[in-house]
Each structure stands twice: as C-alpha cells, then as structure tokens.
Short mmCIF file of the C-alpha atoms (twelve columns), coordinates in Angstrom:
data_MODEL
# 
_entry.id   MODEL 
# 
loop_
_atom_site.group_PDB 
_atom_site.id 
_atom_site.type_symbol 
_atom_site.label_atom_id 
_atom_site.label_alt_id 
_atom_site.label_comp_id 
_atom_site.label_asym_id 
_atom_site.label_seq_id 
_atom_site.Cartn_x 
_atom_site.Cartn_y 
_atom_site.Cartn_z 
_atom_site.pdbx_PDB_model_num 
ATOM 1   C CA . MET A 1   -25.847 -12.380 25.129  1 
ATOM 2   C CA . ALA A 2   -26.038 -13.766 21.611  1 
ATOM 3   C CA . LYS A 3   -22.819 -14.844 19.940  1 
ATOM 4   C CA . LEU A 4   -21.747 -12.607 17.094  1 
ATOM 5   C CA . THR A 5   -20.990 -13.952 13.656  1 
ATOM 6   C CA . ARG A 6   -17.573 -13.717 12.073  1 
ATOM 7   C CA . LYS A 7   -18.867 -10.944 9.778   1 
ATOM 8   C CA . GLN A 8   -20.151 -8.945  12.735  1 
ATOM 9   C CA . LEU A 9   -16.846 -9.349  14.586  1 
ATOM 10  C CA . ASP A 10  -14.962 -8.219  11.502  1 
ATOM 11  C CA . GLU A 11  -17.193 -5.161  11.153  1 
ATOM 12  C CA . GLU A 12  -16.521 -4.244  14.808  1 
ATOM 13  C CA . ILE A 13  -12.741 -4.369  14.167  1 
ATOM 14  C CA . LYS A 14  -12.968 -2.316  10.978  1 
ATOM 15  C CA . LEU A 15  -15.179 0.317   12.582  1 
ATOM 16  C CA . ARG A 16  -12.859 0.597   15.616  1 
ATOM 17  C CA . PHE A 17  -9.810  1.208   13.468  1 
ATOM 18  C CA . LEU A 18  -11.625 3.377   10.897  1 
ATOM 19  C CA . GLU A 19  -12.869 5.681   13.660  1 
ATOM 20  C CA . GLY A 20  -9.496  5.690   15.439  1 
ATOM 21  C CA . VAL A 21  -7.560  6.603   12.349  1 
ATOM 22  C CA . SER A 22  -10.129 9.196   11.332  1 
ATOM 23  C CA . GLU A 23  -9.982  10.811  14.807  1 
ATOM 24  C CA . HIS A 24  -6.223  10.894  14.714  1 
ATOM 25  C CA . LEU A 25  -6.120  12.425  11.241  1 
ATOM 26  C CA . GLU A 26  -8.682  15.044  12.276  1 
ATOM 27  C CA . ASN A 27  -6.595  15.872  15.357  1 
ATOM 28  C CA . CYS A 28  -3.654  16.425  12.970  1 
ATOM 29  C CA . GLY A 29  -5.722  18.986  11.075  1 
ATOM 30  C CA . GLU A 30  -6.788  16.827  8.117   1 
ATOM 31  C CA . GLU A 31  -10.265 16.854  6.613   1 
ATOM 32  C CA . VAL A 32  -11.577 13.310  6.750   1 
ATOM 33  C CA . LEU A 33  -14.583 12.253  4.693   1 
ATOM 34  C CA . ARG A 34  -16.396 8.925   5.141   1 
ATOM 35  C CA . VAL A 35  -17.108 7.732   1.587   1 
ATOM 36  C CA . LYS A 36  -18.089 4.041   2.198   1 
ATOM 37  C CA . SER A 37  -18.668 1.856   5.186   1 
ATOM 38  C CA . ASN A 38  -15.001 0.836   5.085   1 
ATOM 39  C CA . GLU A 39  -13.363 3.858   3.375   1 
ATOM 40  C CA . ILE A 40  -12.320 7.372   4.191   1 
ATOM 41  C CA . ALA A 41  -11.000 10.005  1.800   1 
ATOM 42  C CA . LEU A 42  -8.736  12.983  2.449   1 
ATOM 43  C CA . PRO A 43  -8.101  15.923  0.111   1 
ATOM 44  C CA . VAL A 44  -4.357  16.304  -0.358  1 
ATOM 45  C CA . VAL A 45  -2.076  18.506  -2.403  1 
ATOM 46  C CA . ASP A 46  0.822   17.038  -4.387  1 
ATOM 47  C CA . SER A 47  4.247   18.657  -4.822  1 
ATOM 48  C CA . ASP A 48  2.987   20.384  -8.030  1 
ATOM 49  C CA . GLY A 49  0.283   22.110  -6.040  1 
ATOM 50  C CA . GLU A 50  -2.523  19.979  -7.576  1 
ATOM 51  C CA . GLU A 51  -5.367  18.805  -5.407  1 
ATOM 52  C CA . ARG A 52  -5.617  14.998  -5.216  1 
ATOM 53  C CA . TRP A 53  -7.447  12.480  -3.066  1 
ATOM 54  C CA . LEU A 54  -6.070  9.834   -0.727  1 
ATOM 55  C CA . VAL A 55  -8.447  6.983   -0.017  1 
ATOM 56  C CA . LEU A 56  -7.837  4.620   2.924   1 
ATOM 57  C CA . THR A 57  -9.713  1.297   2.823   1 
ATOM 58  C CA . PHE A 58  -10.167 -0.872  5.865   1 
ATOM 59  C CA . LYS A 59  -10.828 -4.573  5.255   1 
ATOM 60  C CA . ILE A 60  -10.466 -7.868  7.060   1 
ATOM 61  C CA . PRO A 61  -9.088  -10.343 4.504   1 
ATOM 62  C CA . THR A 62  -10.138 -13.928 4.920   1 
ATOM 63  C CA . GLY A 63  -7.690  -15.690 2.582   1 
ATOM 64  C CA . GLU A 64  -8.430  -18.099 -0.182  1 
ATOM 65  C CA . ARG A 65  -11.791 -19.746 -0.422  1 
ATOM 66  C CA . GLY A 66  -11.328 -23.284 0.852   1 
ATOM 67  C CA . GLY A 67  -7.601  -22.617 1.178   1 
ATOM 68  C CA . ASP A 68  -5.112  -21.068 3.530   1 
ATOM 69  C CA . PRO A 69  -6.265  -18.154 5.702   1 
ATOM 70  C CA . TYR A 70  -4.743  -14.775 5.113   1 
ATOM 71  C CA . ASP A 71  -1.283  -14.312 6.713   1 
ATOM 72  C CA . GLY A 72  -0.064  -10.778 6.903   1 
ATOM 73  C CA . TYR A 73  3.440   -11.921 7.950   1 
ATOM 74  C CA . SER A 74  3.942   -14.012 4.842   1 
ATOM 75  C CA . MET A 75  2.413   -11.302 2.640   1 
ATOM 76  C CA . ALA A 76  4.922   -8.800  4.083   1 
ATOM 77  C CA . GLU A 77  7.840   -11.183 3.470   1 
ATOM 78  C CA . ASP A 78  6.670   -11.710 -0.145  1 
ATOM 79  C CA . TYR A 79  6.430   -7.961  -0.653  1 
ATOM 80  C CA . LYS A 80  9.912   -7.431  0.789   1 
ATOM 81  C CA . MET A 81  11.355  -10.191 -1.502  1 
ATOM 82  C CA . ASN A 82  9.661   -8.589  -4.553  1 
ATOM 83  C CA . LEU A 83  11.113  -5.202  -3.657  1 
ATOM 84  C CA . GLU A 84  14.566  -6.767  -3.383  1 
ATOM 85  C CA . LYS A 85  14.180  -8.455  -6.761  1 
ATOM 86  C CA . LYS A 86  13.149  -5.179  -8.369  1 
ATOM 87  C CA . ALA A 87  16.048  -3.366  -6.786  1 
ATOM 88  C CA . ALA A 88  18.499  -6.009  -7.991  1 
ATOM 89  C CA . LYS A 89  17.088  -5.865  -11.537 1 
ATOM 90  C CA . ALA A 90  17.314  -2.063  -11.524 1 
ATOM 91  C CA . ALA A 91  20.928  -2.202  -10.326 1 
ATOM 92  C CA . GLU A 92  21.707  -4.760  -12.998 1 
ATOM 93  C CA . LYS A 93  20.209  -2.558  -15.716 1 
ATOM 94  C CA . GLU A 94  22.074  0.483   -14.438 1 
ATOM 95  C CA . ALA A 95  25.398  -1.426  -14.437 1 
ATOM 96  C CA . GLU A 96  24.670  -2.690  -17.925 1 
ATOM 97  C CA . ALA A 97  23.896  0.871   -19.122 1 
ATOM 98  C CA . ALA A 98  27.071  2.194   -17.541 1 
ATOM 99  C CA . LYS A 99  29.115  -0.562  -19.178 1 
ATOM 100 C CA . LYS A 100 27.525  0.252   -22.580 1 
ATOM 101 C CA . LYS A 101 28.219  3.929   -22.110 1 
ATOM 102 C CA . ALA A 102 31.833  3.303   -21.225 1 
ATOM 103 C CA . LYS A 103 32.214  1.125   -24.342 1 
ATOM 104 C CA . GLN A 104 30.685  3.862   -26.513 1 
ATOM 105 C CA . GLU A 105 33.028  6.508   -24.970 1 
ATOM 106 C CA . ALA A 106 36.036  4.261   -25.505 1 
ATOM 107 C CA . LYS A 107 34.994  3.694   -29.135 1 
ATOM 108 C CA . ALA A 108 34.520  7.412   -29.637 1 
ATOM 109 C CA . LYS A 109 38.041  8.143   -28.329 1 
ATOM 110 C CA . THR A 110 39.615  5.689   -30.754 1 
ATOM 111 C CA . GLU A 111 37.908  7.206   -33.740 1 
# 
C-alpha cells in the first residue's frame, strides 16, 4: 500500500468529521447543504424571524510557514485571555460610567 501524503491524510480527517457532523445535524432535523469540499451550510432563523445561513468550515491548520506548528491548546488559552481582558475593560468602563453618573446626580442635587 502506498504511503499517503500529508495533504491526503488531512483530507481524510476533514471528510470524516464533515460527514459525521453533517449526519448528526441531519438526524437532529437540520437541512445540511454541502457548499464546498470543506464547508456545509444550514438555513437558520434568527430571533427576529429572519432567515439566515450558518456556514461551518472544516480545515486542518498547519501553522506558520517555516515556524511553529499550529497548537490548538495555546490558541484556546490566548482566546480565553483576550475574553478576560475584554471583560475587564468593559467592567472598568461600566464602573467609570457609574461614577460619572453619581457625580452628575450629586451635582444636580446641590444646584
């Protein structure tokens, strides 16, 4: 048996998961449309009753060219840290706005 290339091995993985996810979604009553070799699309309805599309893409990332290979664990950690930073900034802005509002109310009372 001939040895498969990295690209062929990656295609096998993508296809296995694409088909598995598609089958699961169809079993849940969803309409699944294959739109590219690595993408499926589903018609969905948003909370306003508007029809929209959800597109799921399957890819095998390789990392930087000539650099570090892709590491999903570090990417997840980076994402988590970014979310925490955004939440901290939002809380800071909210506290600042509340402080400003309290100052304005206090000023309005004295006038």
